[in-house]
Every structure is written in C-alpha cells, then in structure tokens.
Short mmCIF file of C-alpha atoms in Angstrom, two decimals:
data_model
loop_
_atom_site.label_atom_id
_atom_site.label_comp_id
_atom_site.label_asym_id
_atom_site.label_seq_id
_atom_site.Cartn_x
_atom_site.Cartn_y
_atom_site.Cartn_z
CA UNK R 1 0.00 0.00 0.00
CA UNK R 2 2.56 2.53 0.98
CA UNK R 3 5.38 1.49 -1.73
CA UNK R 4 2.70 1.93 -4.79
CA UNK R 5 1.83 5.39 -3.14
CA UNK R 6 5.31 6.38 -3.12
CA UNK R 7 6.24 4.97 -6.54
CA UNK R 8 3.00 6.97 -7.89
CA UNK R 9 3.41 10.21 -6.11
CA UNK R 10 6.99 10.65 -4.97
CA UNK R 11 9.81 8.44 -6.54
CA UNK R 12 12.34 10.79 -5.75
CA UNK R 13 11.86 9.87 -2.07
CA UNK R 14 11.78 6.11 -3.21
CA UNK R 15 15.28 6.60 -5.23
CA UNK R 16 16.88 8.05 -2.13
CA UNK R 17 15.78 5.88 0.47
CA UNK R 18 17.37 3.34 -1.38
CA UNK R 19 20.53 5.27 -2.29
CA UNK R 20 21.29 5.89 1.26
CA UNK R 21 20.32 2.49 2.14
CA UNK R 22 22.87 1.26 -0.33
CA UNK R 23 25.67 3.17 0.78
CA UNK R 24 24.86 2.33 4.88
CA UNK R 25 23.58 5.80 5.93
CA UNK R 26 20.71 4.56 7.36
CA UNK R 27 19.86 0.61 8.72
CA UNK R 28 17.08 -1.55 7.90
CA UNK R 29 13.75 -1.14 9.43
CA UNK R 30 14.43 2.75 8.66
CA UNK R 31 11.32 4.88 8.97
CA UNK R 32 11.96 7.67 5.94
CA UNK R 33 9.68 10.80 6.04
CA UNK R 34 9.27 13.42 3.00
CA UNK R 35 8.80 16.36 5.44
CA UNK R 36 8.19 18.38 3.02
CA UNK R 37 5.29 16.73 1.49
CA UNK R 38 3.88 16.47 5.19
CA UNK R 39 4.19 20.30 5.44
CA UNK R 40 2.64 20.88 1.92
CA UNK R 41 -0.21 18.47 2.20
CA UNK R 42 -0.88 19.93 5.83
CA UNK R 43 -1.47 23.33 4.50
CA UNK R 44 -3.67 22.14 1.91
CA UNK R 45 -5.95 20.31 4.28
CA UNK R 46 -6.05 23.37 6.64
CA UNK R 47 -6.87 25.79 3.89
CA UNK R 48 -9.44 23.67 3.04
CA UNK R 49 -10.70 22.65 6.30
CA UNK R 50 -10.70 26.38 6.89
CA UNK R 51 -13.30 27.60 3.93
CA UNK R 52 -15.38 24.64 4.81
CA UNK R 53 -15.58 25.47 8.32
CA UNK R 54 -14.40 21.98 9.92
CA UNK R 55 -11.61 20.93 12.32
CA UNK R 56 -8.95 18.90 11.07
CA UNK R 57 -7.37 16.08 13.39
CA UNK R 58 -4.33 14.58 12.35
CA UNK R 59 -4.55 10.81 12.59
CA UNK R 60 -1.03 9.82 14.27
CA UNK R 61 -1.23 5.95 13.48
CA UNK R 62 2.11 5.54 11.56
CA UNK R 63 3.99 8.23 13.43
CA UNK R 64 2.32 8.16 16.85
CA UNK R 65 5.01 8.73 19.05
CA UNK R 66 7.26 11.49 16.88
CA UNK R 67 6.66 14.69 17.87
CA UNK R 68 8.47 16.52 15.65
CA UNK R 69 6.44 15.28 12.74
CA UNK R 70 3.57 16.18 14.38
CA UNK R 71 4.25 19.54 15.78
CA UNK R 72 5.33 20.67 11.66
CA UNK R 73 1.91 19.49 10.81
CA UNK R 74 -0.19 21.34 13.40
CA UNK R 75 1.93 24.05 12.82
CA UNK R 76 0.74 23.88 9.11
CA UNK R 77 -2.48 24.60 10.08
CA UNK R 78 -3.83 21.30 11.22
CA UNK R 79 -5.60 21.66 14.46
CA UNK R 80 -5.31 18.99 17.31
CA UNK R 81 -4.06 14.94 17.08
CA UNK R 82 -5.82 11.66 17.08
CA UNK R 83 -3.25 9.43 19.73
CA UNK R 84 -4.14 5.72 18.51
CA UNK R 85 -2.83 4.14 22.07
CA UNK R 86 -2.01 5.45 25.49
CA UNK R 87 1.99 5.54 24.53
CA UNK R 88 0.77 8.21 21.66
CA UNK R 89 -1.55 9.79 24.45
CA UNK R 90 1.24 9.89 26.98
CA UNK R 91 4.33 11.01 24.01
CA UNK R 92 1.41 13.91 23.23
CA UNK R 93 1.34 15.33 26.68
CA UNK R 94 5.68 15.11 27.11
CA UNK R 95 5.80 17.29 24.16
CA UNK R 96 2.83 19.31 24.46
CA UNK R 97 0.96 18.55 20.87
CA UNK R 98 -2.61 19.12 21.38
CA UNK R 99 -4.66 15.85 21.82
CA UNK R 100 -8.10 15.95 19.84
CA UNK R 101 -9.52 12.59 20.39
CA UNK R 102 -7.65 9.33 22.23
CA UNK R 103 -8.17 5.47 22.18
CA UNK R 104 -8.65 4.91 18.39
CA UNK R 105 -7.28 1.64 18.53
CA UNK R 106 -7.09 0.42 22.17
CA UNK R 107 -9.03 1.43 25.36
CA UNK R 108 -7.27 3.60 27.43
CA UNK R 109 -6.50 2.15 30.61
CA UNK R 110 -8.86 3.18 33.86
CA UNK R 111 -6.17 4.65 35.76
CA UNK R 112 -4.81 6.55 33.53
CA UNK R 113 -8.59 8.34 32.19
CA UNK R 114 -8.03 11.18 34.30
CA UNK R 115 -4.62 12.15 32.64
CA UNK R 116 -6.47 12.07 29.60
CA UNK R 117 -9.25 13.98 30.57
CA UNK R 118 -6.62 16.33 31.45
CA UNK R 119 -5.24 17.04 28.35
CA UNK R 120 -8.93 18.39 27.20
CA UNK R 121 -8.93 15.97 23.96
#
C-alpha cells in the first residue's frame, strides 16, 4: 500500500531511500519521512478545512510517538491529534501537541482516564 503510493506520487523519495540504504547511511527497518510533502499536504488540508468550516485532526497511526512530525503538521495549520494508544496519548502530553480525540485503537486504561481527561482531547 505505501510502496505503490510512493512509486505513484513521490519516486524521488523512493530513489533516495534506497541510495542511502545502499551506501549504509541509514539501517534496515528505517522509517523515511518526506517532510516536506507532510508540510505541503498539511497546508492544503487546513486551507481547506478552513473555507469549509471543519476541524482537522491529524490521525497519528504511523507516526504516533514522533513529535516533531507532528508539531510541523499542526503548525501547518492542522488543528489537534488523534493518539491511537495510550503511549501516543502519553508522548502527546511530554511534548505538548494538542490531543483531539484518544483510544482509536485500544481502550485507554482506567487509571490513567483522568490524565487524559486532562489534556482536554
């Protein structure tokens, strides 16, 4: 799913991902990110978002726990995150990216609900 998507829509990334994986700059099991395209397709979902009138939340499924890709998203416009898990929940509140919704995929744990309910998500 994700290789076809980059082949399609970004090869570039695809052709260095594997030069510097060829040459030993980065190991295997590598997460690459096109911040670029992150920052671009941000701003055209909060422009968007905006003249509609809606809220975007950034669903933080593959990158969860990395707050640096999330922070140049929200501060592309996007308004508050989805945490999948209570390790997204809890890497949220250390860096202090706005939670919009928590739980997506698991429950969160009982003693840990009024942490969440903390964060105002």
């Amino acid at each position: 799913m994700y290789l076809e998507n980059i082949i399609d829509n970004n090869p570039e990334l695809l052709e260095v991902m594997i030069n510097f994986h060829q040459k030993g700059l980065i190991p295997p099991n590598t997460w690459v990110i096109d911040l670029d395209t992150i920052a671009a397709n941000a701003k055209i979902l909060a422009s968007t978002a905006k003249k509609l009138g809606l809220i975007t939340y950034l669903m933080s499924k593959q990158h969860n726990r990395n707050p640096y890709i999330n922070k140049l998203a929200l501060a592309c416009g996007l308004n508050k995150m989805v945490a999948v898990d209570i390790q997204g929940v809890l890497a949220h509140r250390r860096y202090n990216v706005p939670l919009g919704h928590a739980g997506h995929l698991n429950q969160i744990p009982g003693n840990l609900i009024p942490d969440v309910v903390a964060m105002n998500p």
